[in-house]
PDB file of C-alpha atoms in Angstrom:
ATOM      1  CA  MET A   1       0.000   0.000   0.000  1.00  0.00           C
ATOM      2  CA  LEU A   2       2.831   2.345   0.884  1.00  0.00           C
ATOM      3  CA  ALA A   3       4.539   1.572  -2.419  1.00  0.00           C
ATOM      4  CA  ALA A   4       1.361   2.419  -4.355  1.00  0.00           C
ATOM      5  CA  ILE A   5       1.000   5.699  -2.448  1.00  0.00           C
ATOM      6  CA  ALA A   6       4.638   6.517  -3.243  1.00  0.00           C
ATOM      7  CA  LEU A   7       3.982   5.772  -6.925  1.00  0.00           C
ATOM      8  CA  LEU A   8       1.038   8.164  -6.854  1.00  0.00           C
ATOM      9  CA  ASP A   9       3.228  10.838  -5.288  1.00  0.00           C
ATOM     10  CA  ASP A  10       5.821  10.352  -8.022  1.00  0.00           C
ATOM     11  CA  ALA A  11       3.275  10.293 -10.828  1.00  0.00           C
ATOM     12  CA  LEU A  12       1.411  13.375  -9.691  1.00  0.00           C
ATOM     13  CA  GLY A  13       4.268  15.460  -8.327  1.00  0.00           C
ATOM     14  CA  GLN A  14       3.225  19.078  -8.731  1.00  0.00           C
ATOM     15  CA  LYS A  15       0.448  18.290 -11.191  1.00  0.00           C
ATOM     16  CA  THR A  16      -2.892  20.009 -10.848  1.00  0.00           C
ATOM     17  CA  PHE A  17      -6.312  18.466 -11.181  1.00  0.00           C
ATOM     18  CA  ASP A  18      -6.483  19.861 -14.720  1.00  0.00           C
ATOM     19  CA  ASP A  19      -3.216  18.075 -15.591  1.00  0.00           C
ATOM     20  CA  TYR A  20      -4.588  14.869 -14.108  1.00  0.00           C
ATOM     21  CA  ASP A  21      -7.952  15.183 -15.818  1.00  0.00           C
ATOM     22  CA  ALA A  22      -6.393  15.918 -19.218  1.00  0.00           C
ATOM     23  CA  SER A  23      -4.284  12.747 -19.275  1.00  0.00           C
ATOM     24  CA  THR A  24      -6.136   9.495 -19.786  1.00  0.00           C
ATOM     25  CA  LEU A  25      -2.962   7.503 -19.164  1.00  0.00           C
ATOM     26  CA  LEU A  26      -2.240   9.335 -15.904  1.00  0.00           C
ATOM     27  CA  ARG A  27      -5.828   8.868 -14.716  1.00  0.00           C
ATOM     28  CA  LEU A  28      -5.790   5.158 -15.511  1.00  0.00           C
ATOM     29  CA  GLY A  29      -2.461   4.705 -13.742  1.00  0.00           C
ATOM     30  CA  CYS A  30      -3.699   6.531 -10.658  1.00  0.00           C
ATOM     31  CA  GLU A  31      -6.927   4.546 -10.656  1.00  0.00           C
ATOM     32  CA  ARG A  32      -4.899   1.333 -10.806  1.00  0.00           C
ATOM     33  CA  ALA A  33      -2.748   2.442  -7.858  1.00  0.00           C
ATOM     34  CA  VAL A  34      -5.881   3.235  -5.839  1.00  0.00           C
ATOM     35  CA  GLU A  35      -7.281  -0.173  -6.817  1.00  0.00           C
ATOM     36  CA  ILE A  36      -4.087  -1.838  -5.550  1.00  0.00           C
ATOM     37  CA  ILE A  37      -4.365   0.060  -2.264  1.00  0.00           C
ATOM     38  CA  SER A  38      -7.977  -1.023  -1.978  1.00  0.00           C
ATOM     39  CA  GLU A  39      -7.227  -4.682  -2.599  1.00  0.00           C
ATOM     40  CA  ALA A  40      -4.264  -4.686  -0.218  1.00  0.00           C
ATOM     41  CA  SER A  41      -6.430  -3.169   2.514  1.00  0.00           C
ATOM     42  CA  ARG A  42      -8.592  -6.283   2.398  1.00  0.00           C
ATOM     43  CA  HIS A  43      -5.603  -8.330   3.564  1.00  0.00           C
ATOM     44  CA  ILE A  44      -4.927  -6.331   6.717  1.00  0.00           C
ATOM     45  CA  PRO A  45      -6.071  -8.452   9.664  1.00  0.00           C
ATOM     46  CA  GLU A  46      -9.257  -7.255  11.347  1.00  0.00           C
ATOM     47  CA  ASP A  47      -7.588  -6.944  14.752  1.00  0.00           C
ATOM     48  CA  ILE A  48      -5.082  -4.494  13.293  1.00  0.00           C
ATOM     49  CA  LYS A  49      -7.809  -2.515  11.525  1.00  0.00           C
ATOM     50  CA  ALA A  50      -9.653  -2.328  14.846  1.00  0.00           C
ATOM     51  CA  ARG A  51      -6.698  -0.426  16.319  1.00  0.00           C
ATOM     52  CA  TYR A  52      -7.343   2.345  13.786  1.00  0.00           C
ATOM     53  CA  PRO A  53     -11.097   2.940  13.923  1.00  0.00           C
ATOM     54  CA  ASP A  54     -10.831   6.396  12.349  1.00  0.00           C
ATOM     55  CA  VAL A  55      -9.754   4.852   9.056  1.00  0.00           C
ATOM     56  CA  GLU A  56     -12.674   4.145   6.752  1.00  0.00           C
ATOM     57  CA  TRP A  57     -11.553   0.615   5.922  1.00  0.00           C
ATOM     58  CA  ARG A  58     -14.874  -0.257   4.255  1.00  0.00           C
ATOM     59  CA  SER A  59     -14.637   2.744   1.978  1.00  0.00           C
ATOM     60  CA  ILE A  60     -11.065   1.878   1.059  1.00  0.00           C
ATOM     61  CA  ALA A  61     -12.129  -1.636   0.131  1.00  0.00           C
ATOM     62  CA  GLY A  62     -15.257  -0.357  -1.587  1.00  0.00           C
ATOM     63  CA  ILE A  63     -13.532   2.023  -3.965  1.00  0.00           C
ATOM     64  CA  GLY A  64     -11.762  -0.955  -5.483  1.00  0.00           C
ATOM     65  CA  ASN A  65     -15.126  -2.485  -6.345  1.00  0.00           C
ATOM     66  CA  VAL A  66     -16.121   0.708  -8.100  1.00  0.00           C
ATOM     67  CA  LEU A  67     -12.863   0.836 -10.037  1.00  0.00           C
ATOM     68  CA  ARG A  68     -13.142  -2.828 -11.062  1.00  0.00           C
ATOM     69  CA  HIS A  69     -16.820  -3.033 -11.884  1.00  0.00           C
ATOM     70  CA  GLU A  70     -18.139   0.454 -12.553  1.00  0.00           C
ATOM     71  CA  TYR A  71     -15.120   1.851 -14.334  1.00  0.00           C
ATOM     72  CA  ALA A  72     -17.217   3.657 -16.929  1.00  0.00           C
ATOM     73  CA  GLY A  73     -18.767   5.716 -14.151  1.00  0.00           C
ATOM     74  CA  VAL A  74     -15.547   6.630 -12.330  1.00  0.00           C
ATOM     75  CA  GLN A  75     -15.341  10.379 -11.866  1.00  0.00           C
ATOM     76  CA  SER A  76     -11.958  12.073 -12.014  1.00  0.00           C
ATOM     77  CA  GLU A  77     -12.917  14.446  -9.211  1.00  0.00           C
ATOM     78  CA  ILE A  78     -13.586  11.575  -6.824  1.00  0.00           C
ATOM     79  CA  ILE A  79     -10.304   9.766  -7.471  1.00  0.00           C
ATOM     80  CA  TRP A  80      -8.380  13.036  -7.296  1.00  0.00           C
ATOM     81  CA  GLY A  81     -10.093  13.820  -3.998  1.00  0.00           C
ATOM     82  CA  VAL A  82      -9.217  10.403  -2.585  1.00  0.00           C
ATOM     83  CA  ILE A  83      -5.584  10.809  -3.596  1.00  0.00           C
ATOM     84  CA  GLN A  84      -5.244  14.368  -2.329  1.00  0.00           C
ATOM     85  CA  ASN A  85      -7.442  14.262   0.783  1.00  0.00           C
ATOM     86  CA  HIS A  86      -7.366  10.712   2.119  1.00  0.00           C
ATOM     87  CA  LEU A  87      -4.109   9.031   1.159  1.00  0.00           C
ATOM     88  CA  PRO A  88      -1.817  11.316   3.194  1.00  0.00           C
ATOM     89  CA  ALA A  89      -3.608  10.286   6.405  1.00  0.00           C
ATOM     90  CA  LEU A  90      -3.705   6.647   5.325  1.00  0.00           C
ATOM     91  CA  ARG A  91       0.039   6.748   4.767  1.00  0.00           C
ATOM     92  CA  LEU A  92       0.555   7.797   8.394  1.00  0.00           C
ATOM     93  CA  VAL A  93      -1.636   4.949   9.620  1.00  0.00           C
ATOM     94  CA  LEU A  94       0.229   2.476   7.426  1.00  0.00           C
ATOM     95  CA  TYR A  95       3.535   3.644   8.894  1.00  0.00           C
ATOM     96  CA  ALA A  96       2.082   3.110  12.366  1.00  0.00           C
ATOM     97  CA  ILE A  97       0.841  -0.359  11.405  1.00  0.00           C
ATOM     98  CA  ASP A  98       4.227  -1.191   9.936  1.00  0.00           C
ATOM     99  CA  HIS A  99       5.870  -0.361  13.245  1.00  0.00           C
ATOM    100  CA  ASP A 100       3.257  -2.289  15.275  1.00  0.00           C
ATOM    101  CA  LEU A 101       3.757  -5.551  13.418  1.00  0.00           C
ATOM    102  CA  PRO A 102       6.410  -8.019  14.477  1.00  0.00           C
ATOM    103  CA  PRO A 103       9.081  -8.731  11.891  1.00  0.00           C
ATOM    104  CA  PRO A 104       8.224 -11.534   9.426  1.00  0.00           C
TER     105      PRO A 104
END
């Protein structure tokens, strides 16, 4: 999940919404990264998710369903908003989770 967020950071850099919206390839790549984050969130154990009740785990999982099954209806504004407004906080939680887990 952290790797996908880092890829989004690299891909978007200083780009604006208009830059994002004008590039079909950029939008599709960002949507795929969000889909990867969504799918990976489904594999986080429930007891760990319970430690972070402020995270909207259901919404994170749910956006993947939209991207996979309702792709024709995906709105650029929504994905942009997720990336800009929700992923920075998720990144912090993922760092915390990473430090809570015992080494493999």
